[in-house]
Structure formats: C-alpha cells, structure tokens
Amino acid sequence: MAEGIASTRPAATGLHPGAVVGGRFEVVDQVDEDPQGVVWSAKDQQTKRSILVRVIKPEIVPSAAAPEFREACRAAATLTHRNITRVFGVGRTPKGEHFVASEWIDGVPLSEFIQARDRDGDPISLRGAYNVIANLCSALSYAHERGPHGTLRPSVASVTRGGRVKVRDFGVGQVLLGTAGPRAFRDSDHSCLAPEVKRGEPATTRSDVFGVGAILYELLTTRRPGSDFVAPSEVRDDIPPDVDRILLDCLAPDPANRFDSPESM
C-alpha cells in the first residue's frame, strides 16, 4: 500500500498513529496484515526517514523463542547490500509484542507484481525474469557468507519503482517456521519452501536455490511449483527448453541434485 494512504483496517495491536516504539520509531498508519502480524508505516525520529514497523503476533514468537528471534533480526541488520532490505532495529511494543523496524520500500511485493502482470495479460519477458533472478542471486551470494535465507518466496521480495528487487527476512523466516510451523506463512508461500526446510531440517544454500527456482517458475508461468509442474517452454513460445532444464535442477526434491549455489545457477 502506498505511503500516506489511510488504512480502514482495525488495529490488531496496541499501537496507534503517533505511538513511538524503540524510543525513535513514530507510528503513522497501518498498511498491511499477514499471518505473522501487522505492518505499520512509521517515521524514524533520528533520521527523519519513512520506515516500516512489523509487529509480530505473540503466538508466532513464544517467549522461549524470543532470544533466537531477536538474534536473527540483529544478524539481518548487519546485511548491507543494494538488493537487501535494511533492518534498523528490533524491540518490543508497550504490549510486549516483538517489532522489527526496516527500510521503507517504494514499490510492491514481487507476489503482487506477478499477479498484476497476470491480470493485465502482460507476461514478464524472459529478460525481465532474468533481471529479477539476477537481483535475487546477487543478494543471496552476498548474504550466504553469513548464512542462507531459508524461506525465500515472492512475498519477501519487493520490486521498487526503479526496477530493483530487494529481499527481506534473512534468517528470520527460519525462526518463525520453527516456532509456528506453516501457519507463519501464507498458503501461497508454502510451495516455494524447499522440501527439507518444510521437514524441519536446517536450510542450506541449496534450499535458497529451490526458492529462486520457484520464483522463476512463477515469474514465467504465473503458476506455483508443485506436482502439476508444466514446463515453461510448453506454456510460452518465447521460453527455450534450456530454461526448463535449469528449473528442474533448481526444484529437484533432493538438494544434492540442485545447483550448489545461486552463482552456479
């Protein structure tokens, strides 16, 4: 939702416009809600920049998991890359809910971008899909020095007005999946998670390759990967069979049969 557009949704948290959390983040308006919690537009009183404050539902981060969640957020805050959404802080609201303050993205989630192009009958070109994937792989290659994303999916990537792709939730999604299971994500996100991640196994760089492959498949076909896989070259005349082979390697159920890294892909 664009900045400055008033929300008609009732606040699901104890926050309200004008409230200040973390001693510096002034809440402006509620702009979104998802299975993890409520998202507010806010203003950083120190830098005067527009930011987002995501308030996590208490049941998603029980007290026993709180230290792990905060540590994941702090680790994400150390990532500084043009294709990664900056994290500015993590803390608690007056009601005790965890919040994460992050960069304001002037754009739309990749999931909405794909849906809009599908509705308009304007398929994303192979070159356009390549640009998205190149941005994602650039972010992952940088972040993999610290660890995998683990839960890459279209809803955690955004496309800016300038065409840049930015990814959020590095490591954080893994914690939420461990504490809350599938209910921590939208139903539409589940098909993008690598099978081993859904089984509760630790994520690896090959798990992120699966996520990139799932996003590429959705970009090219507007379908989600699954048992009814249809080769993109059979859906569109402008997609060469080589792309089918790349996708099959990315989406292999066994991690050993995937590309070993985004660079290889």
mmCIF file of C-alpha atoms in Angstrom:
data_model
loop_
_atom_site.group_PDB
_atom_site.id
_atom_site.type_symbol
_atom_site.label_atom_id
_atom_site.label_comp_id
_atom_site.label_asym_id
_atom_site.label_seq_id
_atom_site.Cartn_x
_atom_site.Cartn_y
_atom_site.Cartn_z
ATOM 1 C CA MET A 1 0.000 0.000 0.000
ATOM 2 C CA ALA A 2 1.381 3.406 -0.876
ATOM 3 C CA GLU A 3 2.655 5.669 1.847
ATOM 4 C CA GLY A 4 0.088 8.136 3.111
ATOM 5 C CA ILE A 5 -2.977 6.105 2.158
ATOM 6 C CA ALA A 6 -5.155 5.703 5.218
ATOM 7 C CA SER A 7 -5.999 2.185 6.312
ATOM 8 C CA THR A 8 -9.540 1.169 7.209
ATOM 9 C CA ARG A 9 -8.455 -1.985 8.989
ATOM 10 C CA PRO A 10 -8.826 -2.060 12.776
ATOM 11 C CA ALA A 11 -5.534 -2.094 14.593
ATOM 12 C CA ALA A 12 -4.687 -5.652 15.648
ATOM 13 C CA THR A 13 -2.065 -4.448 18.119
ATOM 14 C CA GLY A 14 -1.890 -1.893 20.858
ATOM 15 C CA LEU A 15 -0.218 0.602 18.529
ATOM 16 C CA HIS A 16 -1.880 3.674 17.109
ATOM 17 C CA PRO A 17 -0.819 6.641 14.956
ATOM 18 C CA GLY A 18 1.564 8.802 16.961
ATOM 19 C CA ALA A 19 2.824 5.984 19.195
ATOM 20 C CA VAL A 20 6.613 5.711 19.485
ATOM 21 C CA VAL A 21 8.369 2.354 19.818
ATOM 22 C CA GLY A 22 12.027 1.655 20.341
ATOM 23 C CA GLY A 23 12.443 5.220 21.566
ATOM 24 C CA ARG A 24 12.629 6.546 17.984
ATOM 25 C CA PHE A 25 10.101 4.977 15.581
ATOM 26 C CA GLU A 26 6.883 7.007 15.377
ATOM 27 C CA VAL A 27 3.906 5.050 14.036
ATOM 28 C CA VAL A 28 1.980 6.682 11.181
ATOM 29 C CA ASP A 29 -0.586 4.215 9.827
ATOM 30 C CA GLN A 30 -1.392 0.540 9.496
ATOM 31 C CA VAL A 31 -0.635 -0.545 5.919
ATOM 32 C CA ASP A 32 -0.791 -4.340 5.849
ATOM 33 C CA GLU A 33 -1.530 -7.513 7.782
ATOM 34 C CA ASP A 34 -0.351 -11.074 7.154
ATOM 35 C CA PRO A 35 -0.099 -14.358 9.092
ATOM 36 C CA GLN A 36 2.928 -13.045 11.006
ATOM 37 C CA GLY A 37 1.396 -9.797 12.209
ATOM 38 C CA VAL A 38 0.629 -6.190 11.358
ATOM 39 C CA VAL A 39 2.753 -3.769 9.329
ATOM 40 C CA TRP A 40 2.766 -0.030 10.048
ATOM 41 C CA SER A 41 4.268 2.872 8.185
ATOM 42 C CA ALA A 42 6.399 4.919 10.570
ATOM 43 C CA LYS A 43 8.937 7.722 10.794
ATOM 44 C CA ASP A 44 12.424 7.324 12.231
ATOM 45 C CA GLN A 45 12.713 10.354 14.511
ATOM 46 C CA GLN A 46 16.515 10.206 14.366
ATOM 47 C CA THR A 47 16.970 10.091 10.595
ATOM 48 C CA LYS A 48 13.556 11.590 9.614
ATOM 49 C CA ARG A 49 13.169 8.760 7.096
ATOM 50 C CA SER A 50 9.999 6.810 6.365
ATOM 51 C CA ILE A 51 10.288 3.199 7.527
ATOM 52 C CA LEU A 52 8.128 0.148 8.198
ATOM 53 C CA VAL A 53 7.424 -1.380 11.591
ATOM 54 C CA ARG A 54 6.293 -5.012 11.532
ATOM 55 C CA VAL A 55 4.622 -6.132 14.779
ATOM 56 C CA ILE A 56 4.786 -9.909 15.212
ATOM 57 C CA LYS A 57 1.868 -11.826 16.717
ATOM 58 C CA PRO A 58 2.790 -13.132 20.194
ATOM 59 C CA GLU A 59 1.796 -16.692 19.289
ATOM 60 C CA ILE A 60 4.268 -16.664 16.380
ATOM 61 C CA VAL A 61 7.201 -15.882 18.701
ATOM 62 C CA PRO A 62 6.588 -17.551 22.089
ATOM 63 C CA SER A 63 8.795 -16.452 24.969
ATOM 64 C CA ALA A 64 11.092 -19.476 24.619
ATOM 65 C CA ALA A 65 11.929 -18.474 21.046
ATOM 66 C CA ALA A 66 12.324 -14.749 21.731
ATOM 67 C CA PRO A 67 16.147 -14.764 22.094
ATOM 68 C CA GLU A 68 16.565 -16.679 18.822
ATOM 69 C CA PHE A 69 14.179 -14.325 17.025
ATOM 70 C CA ARG A 70 15.963 -11.201 18.273
ATOM 71 C CA GLU A 71 19.352 -12.642 17.340
ATOM 72 C CA ALA A 72 18.109 -13.431 13.811
ATOM 73 C CA CYS A 73 16.877 -9.855 13.443
ATOM 74 C CA ARG A 74 20.169 -8.446 14.678
ATOM 75 C CA ALA A 75 22.065 -10.665 12.236
ATOM 76 C CA ALA A 76 19.822 -9.426 9.404
ATOM 77 C CA ALA A 77 20.611 -5.849 10.460
ATOM 78 C CA THR A 78 24.294 -6.435 9.650
ATOM 79 C CA LEU A 79 23.496 -7.103 5.979
ATOM 80 C CA THR A 80 24.116 -4.050 3.802
ATOM 81 C CA HIS A 81 23.516 -4.724 0.121
ATOM 82 C CA ARG A 82 21.607 -2.905 -2.614
ATOM 83 C CA ASN A 83 19.255 -5.897 -3.016
ATOM 84 C CA ILE A 84 18.571 -6.475 0.692
ATOM 85 C CA THR A 85 16.025 -4.563 2.753
ATOM 86 C CA ARG A 86 17.782 -2.829 5.643
ATOM 87 C CA VAL A 87 16.799 -3.700 9.215
ATOM 88 C CA PHE A 88 17.129 -0.794 11.641
ATOM 89 C CA GLY A 89 16.059 -2.300 14.924
ATOM 90 C CA VAL A 90 14.134 -4.921 16.878
ATOM 91 C CA GLY A 91 12.283 -4.390 20.127
ATOM 92 C CA ARG A 92 9.002 -4.659 21.999
ATOM 93 C CA THR A 93 5.784 -2.681 21.834
ATOM 94 C CA PRO A 94 4.162 -1.409 25.063
ATOM 95 C CA LYS A 95 2.033 -4.602 24.998
ATOM 96 C CA GLY A 96 5.170 -6.761 24.828
ATOM 97 C CA GLU A 97 4.887 -7.786 21.166
ATOM 98 C CA HIS A 98 8.076 -8.010 19.144
ATOM 99 C CA PHE A 99 8.537 -5.485 16.365
ATOM 100 C CA VAL A 100 11.078 -5.135 13.570
ATOM 101 C CA ALA A 101 11.846 -1.721 12.070
ATOM 102 C CA SER A 102 13.027 -1.850 8.472
ATOM 103 C CA GLU A 103 13.568 0.169 5.321
ATOM 104 C CA TRP A 104 10.566 1.677 3.536
ATOM 105 C CA ILE A 105 10.355 0.207 0.026
ATOM 106 C CA ASP A 106 8.829 2.447 -2.625
ATOM 107 C CA GLY A 107 7.377 -0.369 -4.676
ATOM 108 C CA VAL A 108 5.280 -3.533 -4.446
ATOM 109 C CA PRO A 109 5.849 -7.092 -3.217
ATOM 110 C CA LEU A 110 7.006 -9.384 -6.004
ATOM 111 C CA SER A 111 3.921 -11.541 -5.383
ATOM 112 C CA GLU A 112 1.655 -8.580 -6.201
ATOM 113 C CA PHE A 113 3.823 -7.614 -9.180
ATOM 114 C CA ILE A 114 3.372 -11.084 -10.695
ATOM 115 C CA GLN A 115 -0.390 -11.080 -10.034
ATOM 116 C CA ALA A 116 -0.816 -7.635 -11.606
ATOM 117 C CA ARG A 117 1.054 -8.617 -14.772
ATOM 118 C CA ASP A 118 -1.081 -11.756 -14.997
ATOM 119 C CA ARG A 119 -4.335 -9.789 -14.600
ATOM 120 C CA ASP A 120 -3.233 -7.297 -17.254
ATOM 121 C CA GLY A 121 -2.333 -10.049 -19.703
ATOM 122 C CA ASP A 122 1.196 -8.653 -19.825
ATOM 123 C CA PRO A 123 3.563 -11.592 -19.188
ATOM 124 C CA ILE A 124 7.010 -10.866 -17.823
ATOM 125 C CA SER A 125 9.606 -11.232 -20.576
ATOM 126 C CA LEU A 126 12.462 -13.679 -20.261
ATOM 127 C CA ARG A 127 14.816 -10.692 -19.950
ATOM 128 C CA GLY A 128 12.637 -9.210 -17.217
ATOM 129 C CA ALA A 129 12.582 -12.509 -15.337
ATOM 130 C CA TYR A 130 16.356 -12.728 -15.682
ATOM 131 C CA ASN A 131 16.749 -9.260 -14.145
ATOM 132 C CA VAL A 132 14.648 -10.280 -11.126
ATOM 133 C CA ILE A 133 16.590 -13.511 -10.648
ATOM 134 C CA ALA A 134 19.942 -11.733 -11.072
ATOM 135 C CA ASN A 135 18.964 -9.310 -8.292
ATOM 136 C CA LEU A 136 17.882 -12.172 -6.028
ATOM 137 C CA CYS A 137 21.057 -14.149 -6.660
ATOM 138 C CA SER A 138 23.191 -11.078 -6.009
ATOM 139 C CA ALA A 139 21.553 -10.634 -2.600
ATOM 140 C CA LEU A 140 21.876 -14.326 -1.747
ATOM 141 C CA SER A 141 25.510 -14.570 -2.855
ATOM 142 C CA TYR A 142 26.375 -11.701 -0.520
ATOM 143 C CA ALA A 143 24.304 -12.998 2.400
ATOM 144 C CA HIS A 144 25.477 -16.599 2.140
ATOM 145 C CA GLU A 145 28.758 -15.601 3.776
ATOM 146 C CA ARG A 146 26.647 -15.256 6.953
ATOM 147 C CA GLY A 147 24.098 -17.969 6.199
ATOM 148 C CA PRO A 148 21.154 -18.888 3.957
ATOM 149 C CA HIS A 149 17.850 -17.053 3.750
ATOM 150 C CA GLY A 150 15.989 -20.321 4.179
ATOM 151 C CA THR A 151 12.444 -19.186 3.394
ATOM 152 C CA LEU A 152 12.749 -17.295 0.104
ATOM 153 C CA ARG A 153 9.365 -16.617 -1.549
ATOM 154 C CA PRO A 154 7.741 -13.870 -3.651
ATOM 155 C CA SER A 155 6.116 -12.148 -0.669
ATOM 156 C CA VAL A 156 9.503 -11.316 0.926
ATOM 157 C CA ALA A 157 10.890 -9.696 -2.225
ATOM 158 C CA SER A 158 9.820 -6.260 -3.433
ATOM 159 C CA VAL A 159 10.190 -4.541 -6.786
ATOM 160 C CA THR A 160 10.974 -0.836 -6.454
ATOM 161 C CA ARG A 161 9.699 1.806 -8.851
ATOM 162 C CA GLY A 162 13.180 1.848 -10.362
ATOM 163 C CA GLY A 163 13.053 -1.885 -11.062
ATOM 164 C CA ARG A 164 15.405 -3.032 -8.312
ATOM 165 C CA VAL A 165 14.496 -6.156 -6.326
ATOM 166 C CA LYS A 166 15.039 -6.103 -2.556
ATOM 167 C CA VAL A 167 14.717 -9.097 -0.216
ATOM 168 C CA ARG A 168 13.856 -9.165 3.472
ATOM 169 C CA ASP A 169 13.596 -11.741 6.292
ATOM 170 C CA PHE A 170 17.089 -13.228 6.033
ATOM 171 C CA GLY A 171 17.198 -15.946 8.694
ATOM 172 C CA VAL A 172 14.103 -14.557 10.408
ATOM 173 C CA GLY A 173 11.679 -16.710 8.420
ATOM 174 C CA GLN A 174 13.547 -19.843 9.504
ATOM 175 C CA VAL A 175 12.967 -18.941 13.147
ATOM 176 C CA LEU A 176 9.268 -18.274 12.564
ATOM 177 C CA LEU A 177 8.852 -21.526 10.648
ATOM 178 C CA GLY A 178 10.465 -23.345 13.553
ATOM 179 C CA THR A 179 8.253 -21.725 16.183
ATOM 180 C CA ALA A 180 4.911 -21.595 14.385
ATOM 181 C CA GLY A 181 5.169 -24.057 11.505
ATOM 182 C CA PRO A 182 3.272 -23.472 8.240
ATOM 183 C CA ARG A 183 0.840 -21.013 9.859
ATOM 184 C CA ALA A 184 3.691 -18.455 9.909
ATOM 185 C CA PHE A 185 3.322 -18.101 6.125
ATOM 186 C CA ARG A 186 0.599 -17.503 3.593
ATOM 187 C CA ASP A 187 -0.719 -20.657 1.923
ATOM 188 C CA SER A 188 0.612 -19.349 -1.374
ATOM 189 C CA ASP A 189 4.143 -19.275 0.074
ATOM 190 C CA HIS A 190 4.388 -22.948 1.004
ATOM 191 C CA SER A 191 5.222 -24.222 -2.488
ATOM 192 C CA CYS A 192 8.329 -22.012 -2.558
ATOM 193 C CA LEU A 193 9.847 -23.618 0.528
ATOM 194 C CA ALA A 194 12.351 -26.404 -0.106
ATOM 195 C CA PRO A 195 11.118 -29.863 0.966
ATOM 196 C CA GLU A 196 13.897 -30.246 3.528
ATOM 197 C CA VAL A 197 13.019 -26.882 5.104
ATOM 198 C CA LYS A 198 9.370 -27.910 5.410
ATOM 199 C CA ARG A 199 10.531 -31.120 7.103
ATOM 200 C CA GLY A 200 12.269 -29.023 9.753
ATOM 201 C CA GLU A 201 15.821 -29.602 8.558
ATOM 202 C CA PRO A 202 18.351 -26.727 8.588
ATOM 203 C CA ALA A 203 18.312 -24.578 5.457
ATOM 204 C CA THR A 204 21.349 -24.518 3.162
ATOM 205 C CA THR A 205 22.396 -22.571 0.084
ATOM 206 C CA ARG A 206 20.685 -25.302 -1.971
ATOM 207 C CA SER A 207 17.452 -24.549 -0.121
ATOM 208 C CA ASP A 208 17.709 -20.991 -1.401
ATOM 209 C CA VAL A 209 18.354 -22.306 -4.930
ATOM 210 C CA PHE A 210 14.982 -24.077 -4.650
ATOM 211 C CA GLY A 211 13.379 -20.767 -3.625
ATOM 212 C CA VAL A 212 14.928 -18.934 -6.567
ATOM 213 C CA GLY A 213 13.730 -21.661 -8.919
ATOM 214 C CA ALA A 214 10.212 -21.452 -7.501
ATOM 215 C CA ILE A 215 10.160 -17.694 -8.038
ATOM 216 C CA LEU A 216 11.499 -18.048 -11.591
ATOM 217 C CA TYR A 217 8.803 -20.614 -12.367
ATOM 218 C CA GLU A 218 6.100 -18.283 -11.055
ATOM 219 C CA LEU A 219 7.545 -15.323 -12.984
ATOM 220 C CA LEU A 220 7.410 -17.232 -16.261
ATOM 221 C CA THR A 221 4.153 -19.149 -15.846
ATOM 222 C CA THR A 222 2.220 -17.312 -13.056
ATOM 223 C CA ARG A 223 1.786 -20.822 -11.603
ATOM 224 C CA ARG A 224 3.243 -22.112 -8.352
ATOM 225 C CA PRO A 225 5.581 -25.107 -8.477
ATOM 226 C CA GLY A 226 4.142 -28.424 -7.395
ATOM 227 C CA SER A 227 3.263 -31.918 -8.506
ATOM 228 C CA ASP A 228 1.482 -30.493 -11.573
ATOM 229 C CA PHE A 229 4.694 -28.944 -12.947
ATOM 230 C CA VAL A 230 4.315 -27.776 -16.538
ATOM 231 C CA ALA A 231 7.464 -26.839 -18.438
ATOM 232 C CA PRO A 232 7.539 -23.087 -19.180
ATOM 233 C CA SER A 233 8.517 -23.820 -22.797
ATOM 234 C CA GLU A 234 5.159 -25.605 -23.168
ATOM 235 C CA VAL A 235 3.288 -22.584 -21.806
ATOM 236 C CA ARG A 236 5.100 -19.852 -23.760
ATOM 237 C CA ASP A 237 6.679 -19.874 -27.204
ATOM 238 C CA ASP A 238 9.411 -17.428 -26.156
ATOM 239 C CA ILE A 239 10.875 -19.697 -23.455
ATOM 240 C CA PRO A 240 13.674 -22.019 -24.664
ATOM 241 C CA PRO A 241 13.916 -25.621 -23.365
ATOM 242 C CA ASP A 242 17.205 -24.738 -21.639
ATOM 243 C CA VAL A 243 15.162 -22.779 -19.077
ATOM 244 C CA ASP A 244 13.102 -25.923 -18.356
ATOM 245 C CA ARG A 245 16.282 -27.817 -17.509
ATOM 246 C CA ILE A 246 17.507 -25.033 -15.228
ATOM 247 C CA LEU A 247 14.198 -25.052 -13.361
ATOM 248 C CA LEU A 248 14.149 -28.829 -12.968
ATOM 249 C CA ASP A 249 17.623 -28.668 -11.417
ATOM 250 C CA CYS A 250 16.579 -25.860 -9.055
ATOM 251 C CA LEU A 251 13.377 -27.608 -7.976
ATOM 252 C CA ALA A 252 14.810 -31.098 -7.518
ATOM 253 C CA PRO A 253 13.335 -32.657 -4.330
ATOM 254 C CA ASP A 254 16.791 -33.904 -3.299
ATOM 255 C CA PRO A 255 19.106 -30.943 -2.504
ATOM 256 C CA ALA A 256 22.073 -32.908 -3.862
ATOM 257 C CA ASN A 257 20.535 -32.733 -7.338
ATOM 258 C CA ARG A 258 20.205 -28.924 -7.344
ATOM 259 C CA PHE A 259 22.719 -26.249 -8.255
ATOM 260 C CA ASP A 260 25.007 -25.849 -5.268
ATOM 261 C CA SER A 261 24.706 -22.064 -5.116
ATOM 262 C CA PRO A 262 22.993 -19.040 -6.710
ATOM 263 C CA GLU A 263 26.257 -18.324 -8.560
ATOM 264 C CA SER A 264 26.100 -21.758 -10.203
ATOM 265 C CA MET A 265 22.510 -21.184 -11.201
#
